[in-house]
Short mmCIF file of C-alpha atoms in Angstrom, two decimals:
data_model
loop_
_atom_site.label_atom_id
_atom_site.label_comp_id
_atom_site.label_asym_id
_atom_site.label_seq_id
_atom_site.Cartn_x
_atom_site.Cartn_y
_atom_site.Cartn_z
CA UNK A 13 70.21 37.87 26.16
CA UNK A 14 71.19 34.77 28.08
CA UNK A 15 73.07 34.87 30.66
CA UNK A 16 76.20 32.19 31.31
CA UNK A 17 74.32 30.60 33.67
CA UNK A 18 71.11 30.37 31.66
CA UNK A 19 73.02 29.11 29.22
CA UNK A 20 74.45 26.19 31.36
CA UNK A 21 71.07 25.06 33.04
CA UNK A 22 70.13 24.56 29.87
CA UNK A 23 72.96 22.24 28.60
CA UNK A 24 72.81 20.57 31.71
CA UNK A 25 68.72 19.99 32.23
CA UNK A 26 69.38 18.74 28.71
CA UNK A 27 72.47 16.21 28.74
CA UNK A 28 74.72 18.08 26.55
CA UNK A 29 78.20 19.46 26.22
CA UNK A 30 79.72 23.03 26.29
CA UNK A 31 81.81 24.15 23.34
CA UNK A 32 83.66 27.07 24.42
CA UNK A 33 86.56 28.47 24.76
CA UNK A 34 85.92 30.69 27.91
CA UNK A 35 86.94 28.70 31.04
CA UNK A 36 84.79 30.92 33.17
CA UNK A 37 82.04 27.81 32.30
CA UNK A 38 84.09 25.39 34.11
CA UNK A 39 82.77 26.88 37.36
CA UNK A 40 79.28 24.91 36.88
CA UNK A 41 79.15 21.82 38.44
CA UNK A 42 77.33 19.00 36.04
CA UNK A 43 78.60 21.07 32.93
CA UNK A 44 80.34 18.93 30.30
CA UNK A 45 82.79 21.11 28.33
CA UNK A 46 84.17 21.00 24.92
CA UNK A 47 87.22 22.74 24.81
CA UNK A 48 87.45 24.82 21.95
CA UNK A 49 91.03 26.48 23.46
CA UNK A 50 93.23 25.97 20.24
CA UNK A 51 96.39 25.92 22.81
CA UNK A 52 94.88 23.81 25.52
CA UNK A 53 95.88 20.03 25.66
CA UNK A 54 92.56 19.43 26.08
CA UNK A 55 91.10 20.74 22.89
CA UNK A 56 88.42 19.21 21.43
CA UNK A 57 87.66 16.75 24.26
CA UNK A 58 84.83 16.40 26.67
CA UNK A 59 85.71 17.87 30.44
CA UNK A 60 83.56 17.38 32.78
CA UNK A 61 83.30 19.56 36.09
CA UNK A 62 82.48 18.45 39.40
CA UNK A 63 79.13 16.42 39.96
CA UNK A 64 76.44 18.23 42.19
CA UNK A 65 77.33 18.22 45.73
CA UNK A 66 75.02 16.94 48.19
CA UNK A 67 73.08 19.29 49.68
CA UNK A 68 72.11 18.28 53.43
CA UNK A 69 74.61 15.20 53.78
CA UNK A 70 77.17 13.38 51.89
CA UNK A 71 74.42 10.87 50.82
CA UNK A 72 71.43 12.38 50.09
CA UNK A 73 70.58 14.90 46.99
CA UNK A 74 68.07 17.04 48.03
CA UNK A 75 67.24 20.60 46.03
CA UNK A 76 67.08 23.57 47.37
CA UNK A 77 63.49 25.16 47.29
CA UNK A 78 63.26 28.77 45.78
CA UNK A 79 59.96 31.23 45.82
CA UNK A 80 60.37 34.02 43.23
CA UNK A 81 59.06 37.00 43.75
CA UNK A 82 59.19 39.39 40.60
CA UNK A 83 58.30 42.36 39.06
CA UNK A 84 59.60 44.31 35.89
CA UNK A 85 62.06 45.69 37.54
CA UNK A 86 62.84 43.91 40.78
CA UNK A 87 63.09 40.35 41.31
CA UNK A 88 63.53 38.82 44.73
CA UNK A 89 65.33 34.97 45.00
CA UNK A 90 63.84 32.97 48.21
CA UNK A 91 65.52 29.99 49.74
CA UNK A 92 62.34 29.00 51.16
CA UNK A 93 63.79 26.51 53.89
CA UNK A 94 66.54 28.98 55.02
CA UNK A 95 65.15 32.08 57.34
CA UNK A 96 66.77 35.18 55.76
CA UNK A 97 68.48 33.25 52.55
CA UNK A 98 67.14 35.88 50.03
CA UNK A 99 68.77 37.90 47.26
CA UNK A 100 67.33 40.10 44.41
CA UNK A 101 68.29 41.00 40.95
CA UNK A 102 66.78 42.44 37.77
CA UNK A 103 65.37 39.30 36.43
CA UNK A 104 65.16 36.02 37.50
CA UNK A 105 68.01 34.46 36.47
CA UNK A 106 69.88 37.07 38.06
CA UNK A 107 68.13 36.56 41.42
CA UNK A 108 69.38 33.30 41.50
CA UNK A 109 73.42 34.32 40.50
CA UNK A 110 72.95 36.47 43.52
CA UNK A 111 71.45 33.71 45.65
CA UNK A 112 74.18 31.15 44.90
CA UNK A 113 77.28 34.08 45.11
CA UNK A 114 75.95 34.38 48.78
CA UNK A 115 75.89 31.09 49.92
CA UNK A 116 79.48 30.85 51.69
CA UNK A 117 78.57 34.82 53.41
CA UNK A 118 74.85 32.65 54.82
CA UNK A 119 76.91 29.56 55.66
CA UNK A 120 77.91 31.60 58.32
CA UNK A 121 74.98 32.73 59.79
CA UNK A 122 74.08 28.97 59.84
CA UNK A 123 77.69 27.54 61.58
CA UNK A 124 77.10 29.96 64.20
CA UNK A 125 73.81 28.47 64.64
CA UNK A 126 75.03 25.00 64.60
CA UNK A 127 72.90 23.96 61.80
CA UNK A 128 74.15 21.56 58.60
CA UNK A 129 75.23 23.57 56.15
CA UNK A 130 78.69 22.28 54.88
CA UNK A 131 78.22 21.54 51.04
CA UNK A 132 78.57 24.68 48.51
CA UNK A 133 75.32 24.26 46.57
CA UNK A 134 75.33 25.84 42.67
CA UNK A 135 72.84 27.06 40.00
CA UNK A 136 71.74 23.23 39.98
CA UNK A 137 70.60 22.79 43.32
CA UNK A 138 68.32 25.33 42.98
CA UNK A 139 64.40 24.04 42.49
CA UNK A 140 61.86 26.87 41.97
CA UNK A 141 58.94 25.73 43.32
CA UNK A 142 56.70 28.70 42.93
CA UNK A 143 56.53 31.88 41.27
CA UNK A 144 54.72 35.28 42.15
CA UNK A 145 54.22 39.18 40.84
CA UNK A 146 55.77 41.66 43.38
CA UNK A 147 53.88 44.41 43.97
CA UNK A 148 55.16 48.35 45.01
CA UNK A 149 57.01 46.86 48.01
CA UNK A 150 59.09 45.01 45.60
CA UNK A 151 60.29 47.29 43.25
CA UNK A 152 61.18 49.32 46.37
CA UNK A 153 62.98 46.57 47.20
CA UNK A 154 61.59 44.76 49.70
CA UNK A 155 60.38 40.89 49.33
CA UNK A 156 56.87 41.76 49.86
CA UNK A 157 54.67 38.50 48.99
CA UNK A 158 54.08 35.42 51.60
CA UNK A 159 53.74 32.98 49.67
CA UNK A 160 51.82 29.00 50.09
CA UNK A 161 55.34 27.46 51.53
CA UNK A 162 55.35 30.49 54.29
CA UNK A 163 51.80 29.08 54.93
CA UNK A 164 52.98 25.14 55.25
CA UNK A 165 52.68 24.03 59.45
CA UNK A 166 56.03 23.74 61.71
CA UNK A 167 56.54 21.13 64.28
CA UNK A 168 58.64 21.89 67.23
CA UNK A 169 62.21 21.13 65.61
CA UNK A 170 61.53 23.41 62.65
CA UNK A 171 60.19 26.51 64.81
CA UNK A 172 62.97 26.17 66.90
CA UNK A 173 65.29 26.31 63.52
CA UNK A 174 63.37 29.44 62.35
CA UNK A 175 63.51 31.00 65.44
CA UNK A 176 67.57 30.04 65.69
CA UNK A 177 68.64 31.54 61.93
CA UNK A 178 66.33 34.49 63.02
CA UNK A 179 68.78 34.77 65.88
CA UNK A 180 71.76 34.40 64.62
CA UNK A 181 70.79 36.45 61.66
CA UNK A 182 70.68 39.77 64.07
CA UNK A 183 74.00 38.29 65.80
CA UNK A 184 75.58 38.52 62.64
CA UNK A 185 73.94 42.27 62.13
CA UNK A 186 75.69 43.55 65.55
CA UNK A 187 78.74 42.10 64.97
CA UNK A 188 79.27 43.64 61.78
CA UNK A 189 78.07 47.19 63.66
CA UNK A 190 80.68 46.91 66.46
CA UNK A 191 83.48 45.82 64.09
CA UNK A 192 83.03 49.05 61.56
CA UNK A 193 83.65 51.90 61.66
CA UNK A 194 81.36 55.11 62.03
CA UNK A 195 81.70 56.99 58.86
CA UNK A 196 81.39 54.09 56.13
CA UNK A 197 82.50 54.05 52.62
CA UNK A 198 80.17 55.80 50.40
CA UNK A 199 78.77 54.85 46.96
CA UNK A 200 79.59 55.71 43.30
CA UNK A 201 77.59 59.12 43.67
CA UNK A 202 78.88 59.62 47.45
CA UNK A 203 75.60 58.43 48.95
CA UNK A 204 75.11 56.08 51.57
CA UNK A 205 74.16 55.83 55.12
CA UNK A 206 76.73 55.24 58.08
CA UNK A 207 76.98 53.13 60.78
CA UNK A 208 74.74 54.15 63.52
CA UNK A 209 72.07 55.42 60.98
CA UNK A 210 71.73 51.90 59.90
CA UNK A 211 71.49 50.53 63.33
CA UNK A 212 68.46 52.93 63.96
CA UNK A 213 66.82 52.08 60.60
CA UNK A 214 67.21 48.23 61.50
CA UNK A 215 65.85 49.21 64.95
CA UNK A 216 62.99 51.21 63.70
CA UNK A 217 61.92 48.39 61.22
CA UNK A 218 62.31 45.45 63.65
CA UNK A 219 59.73 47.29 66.01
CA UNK A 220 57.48 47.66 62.51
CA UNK A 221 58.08 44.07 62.19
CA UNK A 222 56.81 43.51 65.91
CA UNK A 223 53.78 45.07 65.24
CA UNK A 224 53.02 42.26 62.17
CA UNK A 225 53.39 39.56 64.35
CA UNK A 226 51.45 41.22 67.01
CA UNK A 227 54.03 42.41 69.37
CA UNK A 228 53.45 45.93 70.77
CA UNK A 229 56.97 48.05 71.01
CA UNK A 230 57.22 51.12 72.14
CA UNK A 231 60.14 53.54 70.76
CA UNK A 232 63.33 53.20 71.69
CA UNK A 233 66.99 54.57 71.80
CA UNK A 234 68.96 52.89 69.03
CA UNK A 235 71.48 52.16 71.46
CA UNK A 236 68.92 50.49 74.21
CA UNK A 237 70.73 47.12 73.81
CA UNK A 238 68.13 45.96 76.71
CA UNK A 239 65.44 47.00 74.83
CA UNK A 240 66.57 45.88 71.54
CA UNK A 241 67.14 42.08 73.92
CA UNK A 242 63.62 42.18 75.07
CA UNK A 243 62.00 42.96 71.61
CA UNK A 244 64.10 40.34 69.82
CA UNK A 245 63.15 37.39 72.34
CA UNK A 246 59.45 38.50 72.27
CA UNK A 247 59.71 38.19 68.49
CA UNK A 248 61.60 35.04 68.97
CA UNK A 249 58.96 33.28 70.86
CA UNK A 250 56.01 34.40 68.72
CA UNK A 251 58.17 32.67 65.94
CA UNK A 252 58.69 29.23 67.87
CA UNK A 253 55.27 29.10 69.44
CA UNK A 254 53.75 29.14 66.11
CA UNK A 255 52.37 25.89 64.54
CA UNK A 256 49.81 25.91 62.00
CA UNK A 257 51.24 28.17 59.50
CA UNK A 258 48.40 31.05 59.54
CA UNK A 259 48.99 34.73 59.75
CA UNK A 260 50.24 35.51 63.18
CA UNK A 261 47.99 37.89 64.97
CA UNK A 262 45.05 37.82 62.51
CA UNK A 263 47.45 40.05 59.91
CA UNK A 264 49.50 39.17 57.03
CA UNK A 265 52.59 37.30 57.96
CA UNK A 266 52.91 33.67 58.79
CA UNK A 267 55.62 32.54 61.15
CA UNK A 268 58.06 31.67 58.13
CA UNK A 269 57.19 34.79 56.30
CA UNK A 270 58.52 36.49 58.89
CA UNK A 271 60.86 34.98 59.90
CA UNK A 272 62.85 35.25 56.26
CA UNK A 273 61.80 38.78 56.29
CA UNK A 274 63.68 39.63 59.77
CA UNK A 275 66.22 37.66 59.18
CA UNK A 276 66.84 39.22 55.60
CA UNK A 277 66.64 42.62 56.39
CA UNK A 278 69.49 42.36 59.53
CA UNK A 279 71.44 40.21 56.74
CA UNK A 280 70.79 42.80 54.21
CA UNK A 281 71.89 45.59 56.06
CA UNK A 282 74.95 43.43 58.00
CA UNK A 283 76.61 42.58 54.79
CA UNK A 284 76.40 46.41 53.99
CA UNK A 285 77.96 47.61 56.68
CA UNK A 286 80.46 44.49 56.07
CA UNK A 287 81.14 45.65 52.06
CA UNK A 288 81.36 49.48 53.02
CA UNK A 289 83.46 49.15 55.62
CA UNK A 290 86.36 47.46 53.57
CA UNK A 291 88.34 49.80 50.91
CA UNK A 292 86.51 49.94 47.48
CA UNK A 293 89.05 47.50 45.96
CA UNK A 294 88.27 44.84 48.79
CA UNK A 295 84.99 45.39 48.08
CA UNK A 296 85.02 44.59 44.62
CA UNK A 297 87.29 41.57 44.68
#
């Protein structure tokens, strides 16, 4: 079945118009809509929503790159120029919903980072530019697979930008820790982790993380903020003195690989603690 915004790309990569009655279509920019609504003054004529906003400045369209990542079940959305810009869904299509309904929740992670960030791209601006099968990691729920733009060179300017998001991405994560409380909302089935188990699973993995990029860090209180500082700047420096886009430390990872797999999993688990904190109603609307 396809999905309303499947259903738009399409009208849209191919010049044509919308009949419907459902105004929930109007929310795609580019879309031209016929408006089927018997009661609407507008019935039967062609409404068109807002063009595509420019991406990096008022002047200059530019898409935004996306690596897919997918498996049967499990299918991970990349923005492959944004550290820590990843969602997941079942399919692709959904991946890329998710992407797009999380771009004003990253745009903050960016403004606190000072970087450009001020349109409010759609399903339009999105250009995947390469596609790979997930493996086990994946369907866990992890995005698993570096891919060839993780492997393109960064000059000084762009290390310094990974490095930044990667920053501000675990700035976000404690800010969300100190403003919720302990005992957090729990799911549907009354499962769910609270507050200061998550900080010690984001600690735990971070030090993991350290080891791929050939940092060695020894175990550590959760609550060791000075040994959470010095892990995080050793990390930080690996990522900005990196250059020619290989794996770092003769592993797996290069420097953009990991740095949009630190940055997501603080963001990941941030946003968490962010939804379960608020009352179930909040959380939904």
């Amino acid at each position: 079945m396809l999905t309303d915004a499947h259903v738009a790309i399409l009208a849209i990569g191919h010049g044509a118009s919308m009949a419907t009655a459902d105004p929930r279509f109007r929310r795609f920019p580019g879309l031209r809509i016929v408006d089927l609504t018997a009661a609407s003054p507008h019935a039967g004529t062609v409404l068109a929503t807002p063009a595509r906003l420019a991406w990096h400045s008022a002047h200059t369209m530019k898409p935004i790159l996306v690596t897919i990542e997918t498996t049967p079940r499990k299918t991970f959305a990349t923005a492959a120029d944004w550290p820590g810009w990843i969602r997941s869904g079942k399919t692709e299509a959904l991946a890329l919903e998710a992407l797009v309904a999380y771009v004003q929740r990253y745009a903050t992670v960016v403004a606190a980072e000072h970087r450009r960030f001020t349109a409010s791209p759609s399903l339009a601006d999105l250009e995947v530019v390469e596609r790979h099968d997930g493996s086990a990691g994946t369907e866990f729920g992890l995005p698993s697979r570096p891919t060839e733009h993780d492997a393109r060179p960064t000059d000084a300017d762009s290390a310094n930008r990974q490095s930044g998001l990667v920053g501000a991405a675990w700035a976000t994560f404690d800010r969300a820790v100190r403003a919720a409380p302990e005992e957090l909302r729990k799911g549907p089935r009354g499962g769910g982790r609270n507050t200061s188990t998550i900080v010690a699973h984001v600690m735990a993995a971070d030090r993991a993380y350290a080891g791929e990029i050939g940092i060695k860090v020894g175990e550590f209180p959760p609550d060791d903020r000075a040994a959470a500082r010095a892990m995080r700047e050793a990390m930080l420096e690996v990522i900005r003195a990196a250059r020619d886009g290989e794996p770092l430390a003769g592993k797996r990872w290069p420097a953009r690989y990991a740095a949009h797999r630190i940055a997501w999993h603080a963001l990941d688990h941030a946003w968490e603690i962010e939804d379960r904190s608020a009352p179930a109603e909040a959380a939904l609307g």
